[in-house]
Coordinates of C-alpha atoms in Angstrom, one line a residue:
X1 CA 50.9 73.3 -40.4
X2 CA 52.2 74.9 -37.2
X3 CA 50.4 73.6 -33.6
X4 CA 48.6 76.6 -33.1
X5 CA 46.9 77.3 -36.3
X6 CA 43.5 77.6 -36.7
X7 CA 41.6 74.0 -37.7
X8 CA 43.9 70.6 -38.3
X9 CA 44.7 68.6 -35.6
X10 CA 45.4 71.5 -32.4
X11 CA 45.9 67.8 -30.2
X12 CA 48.7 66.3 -32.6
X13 CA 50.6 69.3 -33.5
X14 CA 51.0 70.5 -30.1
X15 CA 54.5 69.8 -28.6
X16 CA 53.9 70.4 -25.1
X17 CA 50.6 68.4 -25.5
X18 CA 50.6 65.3 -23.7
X19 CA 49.7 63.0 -27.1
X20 CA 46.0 61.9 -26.5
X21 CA 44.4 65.4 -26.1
X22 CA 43.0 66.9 -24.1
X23 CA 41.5 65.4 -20.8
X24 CA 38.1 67.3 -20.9
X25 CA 39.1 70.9 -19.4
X26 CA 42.6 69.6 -17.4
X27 CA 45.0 72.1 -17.6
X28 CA 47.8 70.1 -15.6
X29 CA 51.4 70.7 -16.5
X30 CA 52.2 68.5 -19.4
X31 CA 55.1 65.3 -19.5
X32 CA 58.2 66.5 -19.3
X33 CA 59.9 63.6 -21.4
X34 CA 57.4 64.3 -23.6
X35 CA 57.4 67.5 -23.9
X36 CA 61.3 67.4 -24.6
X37 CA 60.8 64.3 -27.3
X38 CA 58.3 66.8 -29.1
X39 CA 60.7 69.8 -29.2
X40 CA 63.2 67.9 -30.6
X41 CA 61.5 66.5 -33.5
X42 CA 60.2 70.2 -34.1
X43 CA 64.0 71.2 -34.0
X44 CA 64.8 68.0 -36.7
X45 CA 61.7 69.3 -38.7
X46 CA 63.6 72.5 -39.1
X47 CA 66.7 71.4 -40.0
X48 CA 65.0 69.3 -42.6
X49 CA 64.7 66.2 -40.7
X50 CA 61.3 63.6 -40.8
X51 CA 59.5 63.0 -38.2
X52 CA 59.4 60.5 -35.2
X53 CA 56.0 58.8 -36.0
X54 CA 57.2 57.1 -39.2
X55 CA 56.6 52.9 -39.1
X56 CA 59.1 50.1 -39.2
X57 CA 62.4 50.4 -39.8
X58 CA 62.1 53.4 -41.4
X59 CA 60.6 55.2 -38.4
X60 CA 63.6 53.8 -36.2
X61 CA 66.2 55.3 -39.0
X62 CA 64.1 58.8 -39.1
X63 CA 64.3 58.9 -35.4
X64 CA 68.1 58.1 -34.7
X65 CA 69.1 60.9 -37.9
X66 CA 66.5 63.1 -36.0
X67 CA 68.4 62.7 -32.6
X68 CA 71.7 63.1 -33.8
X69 CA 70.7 66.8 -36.0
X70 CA 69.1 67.4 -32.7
X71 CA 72.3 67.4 -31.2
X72 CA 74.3 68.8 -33.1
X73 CA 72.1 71.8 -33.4
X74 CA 72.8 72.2 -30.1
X75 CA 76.5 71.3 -30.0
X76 CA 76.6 74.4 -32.6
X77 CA 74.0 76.7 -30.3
X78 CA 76.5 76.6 -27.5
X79 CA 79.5 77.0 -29.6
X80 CA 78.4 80.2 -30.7
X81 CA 77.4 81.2 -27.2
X82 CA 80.8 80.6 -26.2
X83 CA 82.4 82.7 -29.2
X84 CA 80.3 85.5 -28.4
X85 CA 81.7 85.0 -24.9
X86 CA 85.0 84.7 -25.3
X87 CA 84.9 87.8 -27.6
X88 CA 84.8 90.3 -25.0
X89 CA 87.4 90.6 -22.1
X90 CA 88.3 92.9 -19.2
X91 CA 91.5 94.5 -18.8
X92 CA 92.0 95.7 -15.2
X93 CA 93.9 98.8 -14.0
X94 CA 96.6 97.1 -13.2
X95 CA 97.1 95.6 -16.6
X96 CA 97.8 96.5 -20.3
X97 CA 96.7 93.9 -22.9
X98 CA 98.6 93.1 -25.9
X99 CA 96.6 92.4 -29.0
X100 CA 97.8 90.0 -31.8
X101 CA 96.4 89.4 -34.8
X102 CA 97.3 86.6 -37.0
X103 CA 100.4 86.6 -34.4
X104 CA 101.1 89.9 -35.5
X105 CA 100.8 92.7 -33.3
X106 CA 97.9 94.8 -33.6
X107 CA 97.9 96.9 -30.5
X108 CA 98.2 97.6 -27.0
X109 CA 94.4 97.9 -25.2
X110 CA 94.2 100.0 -22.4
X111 CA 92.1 99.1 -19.1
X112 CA 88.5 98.5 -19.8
X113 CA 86.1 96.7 -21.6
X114 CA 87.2 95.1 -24.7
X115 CA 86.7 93.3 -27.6
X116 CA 88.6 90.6 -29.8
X117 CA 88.0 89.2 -32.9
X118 CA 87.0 85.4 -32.1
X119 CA 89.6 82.6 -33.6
X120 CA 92.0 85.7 -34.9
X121 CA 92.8 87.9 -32.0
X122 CA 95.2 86.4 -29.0
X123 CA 95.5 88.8 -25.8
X124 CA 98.1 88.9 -23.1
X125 CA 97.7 90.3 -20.0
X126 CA 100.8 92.0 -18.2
X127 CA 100.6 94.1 -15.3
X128 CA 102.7 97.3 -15.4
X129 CA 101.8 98.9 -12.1
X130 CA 103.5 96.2 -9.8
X131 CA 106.8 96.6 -8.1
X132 CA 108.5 93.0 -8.7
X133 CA 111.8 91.9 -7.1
X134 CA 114.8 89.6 -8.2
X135 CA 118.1 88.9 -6.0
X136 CA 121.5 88.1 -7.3
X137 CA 124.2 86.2 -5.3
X138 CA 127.7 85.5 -6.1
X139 CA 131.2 85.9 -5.7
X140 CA 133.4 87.9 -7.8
X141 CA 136.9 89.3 -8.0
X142 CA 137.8 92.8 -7.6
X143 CA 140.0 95.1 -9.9
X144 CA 143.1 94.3 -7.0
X145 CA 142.7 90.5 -7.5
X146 CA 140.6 90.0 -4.6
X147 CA 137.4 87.5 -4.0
X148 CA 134.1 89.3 -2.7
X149 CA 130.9 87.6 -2.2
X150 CA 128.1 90.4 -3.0
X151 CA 124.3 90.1 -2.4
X152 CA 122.2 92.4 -4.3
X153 CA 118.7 93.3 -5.1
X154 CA 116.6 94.7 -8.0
X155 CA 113.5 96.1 -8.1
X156 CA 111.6 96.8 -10.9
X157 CA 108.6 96.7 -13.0
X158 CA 107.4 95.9 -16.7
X159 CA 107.6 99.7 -18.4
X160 CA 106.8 98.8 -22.2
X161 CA 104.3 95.7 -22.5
X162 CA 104.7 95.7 -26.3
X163 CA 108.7 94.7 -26.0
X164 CA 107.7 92.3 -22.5
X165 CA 105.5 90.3 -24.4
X166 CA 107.6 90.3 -27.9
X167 CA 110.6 91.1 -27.9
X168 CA 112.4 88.8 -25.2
X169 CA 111.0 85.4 -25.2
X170 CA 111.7 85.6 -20.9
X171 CA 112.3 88.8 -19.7
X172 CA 113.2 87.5 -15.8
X173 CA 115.8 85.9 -17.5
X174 CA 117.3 88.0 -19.4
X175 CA 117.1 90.2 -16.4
X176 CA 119.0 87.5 -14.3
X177 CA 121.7 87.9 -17.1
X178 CA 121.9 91.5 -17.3
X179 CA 122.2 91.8 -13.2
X180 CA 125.2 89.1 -13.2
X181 CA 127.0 91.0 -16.3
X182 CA 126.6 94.3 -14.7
X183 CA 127.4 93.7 -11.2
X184 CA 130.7 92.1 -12.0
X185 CA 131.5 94.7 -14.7
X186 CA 131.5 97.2 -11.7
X187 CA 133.3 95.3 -8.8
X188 CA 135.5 94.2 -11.3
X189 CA 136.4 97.9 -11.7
X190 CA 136.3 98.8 -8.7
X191 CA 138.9 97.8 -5.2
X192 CA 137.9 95.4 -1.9
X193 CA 138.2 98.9 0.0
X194 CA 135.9 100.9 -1.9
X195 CA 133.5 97.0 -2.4
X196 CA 133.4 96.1 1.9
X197 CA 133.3 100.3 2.8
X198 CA 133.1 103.6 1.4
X199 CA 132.6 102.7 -2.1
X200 CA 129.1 100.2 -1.5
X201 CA 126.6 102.9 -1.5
X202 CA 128.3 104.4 -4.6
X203 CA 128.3 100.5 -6.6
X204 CA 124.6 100.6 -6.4
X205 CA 124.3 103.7 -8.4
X206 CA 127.0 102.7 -10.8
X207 CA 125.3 98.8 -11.3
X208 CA 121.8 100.3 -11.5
X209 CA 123.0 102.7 -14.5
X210 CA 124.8 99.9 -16.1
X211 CA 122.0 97.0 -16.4
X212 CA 119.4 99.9 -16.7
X213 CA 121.7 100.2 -20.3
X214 CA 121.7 96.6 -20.7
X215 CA 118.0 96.4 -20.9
X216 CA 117.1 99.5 -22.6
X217 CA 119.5 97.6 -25.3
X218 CA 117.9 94.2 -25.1
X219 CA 114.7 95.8 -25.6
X220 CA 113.4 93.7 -22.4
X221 CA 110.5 96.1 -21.6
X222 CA 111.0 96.9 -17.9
X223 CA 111.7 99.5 -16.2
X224 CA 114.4 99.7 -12.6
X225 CA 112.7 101.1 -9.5
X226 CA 115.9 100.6 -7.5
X227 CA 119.4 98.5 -7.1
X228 CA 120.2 97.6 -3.7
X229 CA 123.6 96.0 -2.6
X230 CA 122.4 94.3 0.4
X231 CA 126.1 92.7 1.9
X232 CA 129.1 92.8 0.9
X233 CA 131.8 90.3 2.5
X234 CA 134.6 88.9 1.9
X235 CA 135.4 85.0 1.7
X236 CA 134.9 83.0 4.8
X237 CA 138.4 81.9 5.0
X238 CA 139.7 85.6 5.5
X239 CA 136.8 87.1 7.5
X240 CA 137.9 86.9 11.1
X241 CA 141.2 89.0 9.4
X242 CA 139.1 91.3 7.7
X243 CA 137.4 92.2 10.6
X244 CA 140.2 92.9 12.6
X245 CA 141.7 94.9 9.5
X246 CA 137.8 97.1 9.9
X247 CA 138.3 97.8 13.9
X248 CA 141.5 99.1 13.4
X249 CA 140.7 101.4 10.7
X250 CA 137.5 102.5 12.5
X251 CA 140.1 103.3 15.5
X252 CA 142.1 105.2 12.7
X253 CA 139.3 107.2 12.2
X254 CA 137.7 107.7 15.5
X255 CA 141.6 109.3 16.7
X256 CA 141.7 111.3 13.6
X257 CA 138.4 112.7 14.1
X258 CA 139.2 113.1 18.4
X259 CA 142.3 114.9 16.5
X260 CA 140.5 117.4 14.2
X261 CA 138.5 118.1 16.9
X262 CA 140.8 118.8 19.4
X263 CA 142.5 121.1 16.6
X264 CA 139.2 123.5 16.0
X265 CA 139.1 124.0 19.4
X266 CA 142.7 124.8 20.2
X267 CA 143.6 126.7 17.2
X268 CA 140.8 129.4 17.7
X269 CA 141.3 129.7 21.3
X270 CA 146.0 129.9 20.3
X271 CA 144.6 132.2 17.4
X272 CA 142.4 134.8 19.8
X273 CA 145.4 134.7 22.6
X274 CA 147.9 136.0 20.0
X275 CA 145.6 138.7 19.0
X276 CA 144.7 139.8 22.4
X277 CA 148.9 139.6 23.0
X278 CA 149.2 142.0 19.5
X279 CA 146.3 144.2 20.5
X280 CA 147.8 144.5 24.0
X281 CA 151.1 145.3 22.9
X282 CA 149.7 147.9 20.4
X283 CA 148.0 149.6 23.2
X284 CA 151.2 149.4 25.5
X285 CA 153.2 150.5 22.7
X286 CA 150.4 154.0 21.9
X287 CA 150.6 154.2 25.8
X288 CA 154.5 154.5 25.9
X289 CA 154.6 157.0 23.0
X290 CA 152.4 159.5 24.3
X291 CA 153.7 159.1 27.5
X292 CA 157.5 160.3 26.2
X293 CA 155.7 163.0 23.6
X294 CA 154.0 164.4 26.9
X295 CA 156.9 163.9 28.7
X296 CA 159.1 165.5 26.2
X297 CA 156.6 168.5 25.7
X298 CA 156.6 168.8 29.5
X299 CA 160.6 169.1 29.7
X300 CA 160.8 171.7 26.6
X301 CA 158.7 173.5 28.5
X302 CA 160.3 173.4 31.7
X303 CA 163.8 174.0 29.9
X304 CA 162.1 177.2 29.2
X305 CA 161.6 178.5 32.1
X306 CA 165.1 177.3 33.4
X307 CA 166.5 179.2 31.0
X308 CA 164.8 182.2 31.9
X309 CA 165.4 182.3 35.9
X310 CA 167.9 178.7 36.8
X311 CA 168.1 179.4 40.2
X312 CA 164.1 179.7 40.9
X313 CA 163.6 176.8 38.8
X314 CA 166.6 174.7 40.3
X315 CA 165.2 175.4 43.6
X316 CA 161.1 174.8 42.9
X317 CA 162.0 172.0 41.6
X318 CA 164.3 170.8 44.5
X319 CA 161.5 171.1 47.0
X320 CA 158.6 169.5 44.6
X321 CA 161.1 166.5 44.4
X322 CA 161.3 166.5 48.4
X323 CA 157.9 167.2 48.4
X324 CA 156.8 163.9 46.7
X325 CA 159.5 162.1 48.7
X326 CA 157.9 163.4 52.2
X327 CA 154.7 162.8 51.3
X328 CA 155.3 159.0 51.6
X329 CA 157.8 159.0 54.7
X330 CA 157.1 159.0 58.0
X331 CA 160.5 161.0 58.7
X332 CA 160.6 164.6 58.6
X333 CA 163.8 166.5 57.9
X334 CA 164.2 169.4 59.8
X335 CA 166.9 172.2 58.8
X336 CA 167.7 174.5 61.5
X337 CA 170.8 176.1 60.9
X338 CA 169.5 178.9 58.2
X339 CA 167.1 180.1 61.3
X340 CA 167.3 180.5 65.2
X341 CA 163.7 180.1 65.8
X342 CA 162.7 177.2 67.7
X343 CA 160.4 174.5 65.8
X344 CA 157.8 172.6 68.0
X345 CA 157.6 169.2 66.9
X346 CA 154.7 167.2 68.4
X347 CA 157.0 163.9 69.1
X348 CA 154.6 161.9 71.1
X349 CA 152.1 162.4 68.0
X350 CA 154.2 161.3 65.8
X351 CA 155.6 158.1 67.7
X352 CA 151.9 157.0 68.4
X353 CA 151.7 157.9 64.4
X354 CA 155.3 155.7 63.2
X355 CA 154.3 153.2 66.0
X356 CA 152.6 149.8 64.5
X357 CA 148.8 149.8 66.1
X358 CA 147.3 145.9 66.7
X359 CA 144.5 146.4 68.8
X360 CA 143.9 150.0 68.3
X361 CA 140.9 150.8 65.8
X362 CA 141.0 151.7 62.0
X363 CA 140.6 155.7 63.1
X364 CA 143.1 155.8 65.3
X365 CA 145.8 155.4 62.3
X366 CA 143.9 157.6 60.0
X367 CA 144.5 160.1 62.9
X368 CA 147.9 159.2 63.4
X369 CA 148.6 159.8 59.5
X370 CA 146.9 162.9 59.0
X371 CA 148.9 164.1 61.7
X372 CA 152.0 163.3 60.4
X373 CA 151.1 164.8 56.9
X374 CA 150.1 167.8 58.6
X375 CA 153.4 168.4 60.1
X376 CA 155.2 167.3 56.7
X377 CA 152.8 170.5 55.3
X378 CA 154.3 172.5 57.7
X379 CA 157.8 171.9 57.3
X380 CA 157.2 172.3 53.6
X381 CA 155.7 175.8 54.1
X382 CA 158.8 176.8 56.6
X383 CA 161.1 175.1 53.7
X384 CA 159.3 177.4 50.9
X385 CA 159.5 180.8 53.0
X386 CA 162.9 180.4 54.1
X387 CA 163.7 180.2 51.0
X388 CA 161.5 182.3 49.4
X389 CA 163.5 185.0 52.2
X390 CA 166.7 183.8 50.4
X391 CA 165.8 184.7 47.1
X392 CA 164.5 188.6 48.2
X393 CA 167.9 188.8 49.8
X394 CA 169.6 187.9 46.6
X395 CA 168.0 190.3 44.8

């Protein structure tokens, strides 16, 4: 009969009640040992159990089989608690989670809330978003027979967690392996020149290609960010020699760039004087021509007119020639045996004009000069009518 059923004994059936009934109208809270030794008989009634109030050696027996079903009852409560528990699992944003059932694979979970079969289902956790990093050291020889010590790093991250988790049993390693095989693969095929200088920048991409091969192959999982060759040097026992090999060959460059820069600036400037030479010889060269043509068409034309009247022509131009002669001369050139008239020369004129003025003023010698160009176009005009004279005579 359950403790709270109408009629029967309210005051034995009771397991929170303290054993000898109630106290009148107390309503204090009850014995906890009590209390608890109550419950647990309940719980050994219902798993089949006797009770705890049996005499003698029985009632001892009864109460030790109840204690222990007591216990285990619980044992079982809190195993299933922590089934239920360890059923569900969080994968973070970070991670992926790879599912195995019956160490099979089953899938691969995403981020989220998950569940798992209890006892069946195994998870690992990998995270695929972070950047990780692993260095390799070591010397090598080059394709001329030469010893270089190279320091390189890789980063990368885990790109497939199916093949992290399964296929390689440790992927770092394997990585290790693939970095040493690939890194000598290349400086093995490549020179110490092209290893210490030019060349370094250019083995990165080549040993970053390579292992990225090796551990597509491998099936590793992961994924190269980026291959950097950190140093590159050569033993220790040949350094100081190496270096002094370096500064001359950065001297070699340095004069050969000072040299291709001395040629870009001299070759345009030797390049634009040749054509201003060329385009000034071109224009001396029009000049000359057009000068004889005019020249030319200027004496045809005069040999014209010679040939129709000589003597006119001989004599015009006999005075334009002394003409142009006078005209720079401070002598004048006087004929006076064709004529008896008498010529007045202005001689003091002229001597102030020939004579060399230093303290005399800038329009004193303009005078003196016009003066004597003055007389020069007089002697001209007495030249041209005397002869002019000579020619109506001849006729």
């Amino acid at each position: 009969m359950a403790w709270n059923e109408p009629g029967g004994n309210r005051n034995d059936n009771d397991p929170w009640g303290t054993g000898g009934g109630r106290r009148g109208n107390d309503q204090g809270p009850p014995d906890l040992d009590e209390a608890l030794k109550k419950g647990l008989d309940k719980l050994n009634k219902m798993l089949g159990g006797k009770g705890g109030k049996s005499g003698g050696s029985g009632g001892s027996s009864g109460g030790s089989a109840g204690g222990f079903g007591a216990i285990l009852a619980l044992a079982a409560i809190l195993l299933v608690g922590y089934v239920i528990f360890q059923s569900f699992y969080t994968v973070d944003e970070q991670e992926r989670a790879v599912v195995l059932r019956f160490g099979e694979y089953h899938q691969t979970e995403n981020p989220g809330l998950r569940f798992k079969v209890p006892l069946i289902d195994s998870v690992t956790k990998v995270r695929v978003t972070n950047v990780r990093t692993a260095e390799s050291s070591g010397q090598m020889l080059t394709q001329d027979e030469n010893l270089v010590t190279v320091d390189l790093q890789v980063q990368y991250r885990v790109g497939d967690a199916e093949a992290y988790v399964l296929n390689v049993r440790d992927s770092n390693q394997a990585l290790a392996f693939a970095t040493d095989s690939a890194i000598r693969h290349e400086v093995g095929s490549s020179t110490l020149d092209d290893v210490l200088t030019e060349g370094r920048a250019e083995l990165a991409v080549r040993v970053e290609q390579r292992l990225q091969m090796f551990l597509r192959e491998y099936g590793t999982g992961l994924e190269l960010v980026r291959v950097n060759v950190e140093s590159t040097q050569p033993p220790p026992a040949v350094q100081d020699a190496f270096r002094e090999v370096q500064r001359a060959r950065e001297d070699e460059q340095r004069v050969k760039e000072e040299a291709e820069t001395y040629r870009n600036r001299i070759v345009p400037e030797a390049r634009g004087e040749a054509q201003r030479m060329i385009e000034e010889a071109n224009a001396y060269k029009e000049e000359v021509i057009e000068r004889a043509r005019g020249e030319t068409s200027r004496f045809l034309e005069l040999l014209a007119v010679y040939q129709m009247s000589p003597t006119v022509t001989r004599e015009r131009l006999y005075l334009q020639t002394v003409e142009e002669v006078l005209a720079n001369s401070s002598k004048i050139l006087v004929d006076t045996e064709s004529s008896g008239n008498m010529m007045y020369l202005p001689l003091d004129r002229l001597t102030q004009g020939s004579l060399p003025r230093t303290g005399g003023s800038s329009s004193g010698n303009n005078q003196g000069n016009v003066d004597i160009q003055t007389l020069t176009d007089q002697v001209l005009q007495e030249l041209r009518s005397r002869q002019d004279t000579t020619v109506r005579r001849s006729r």
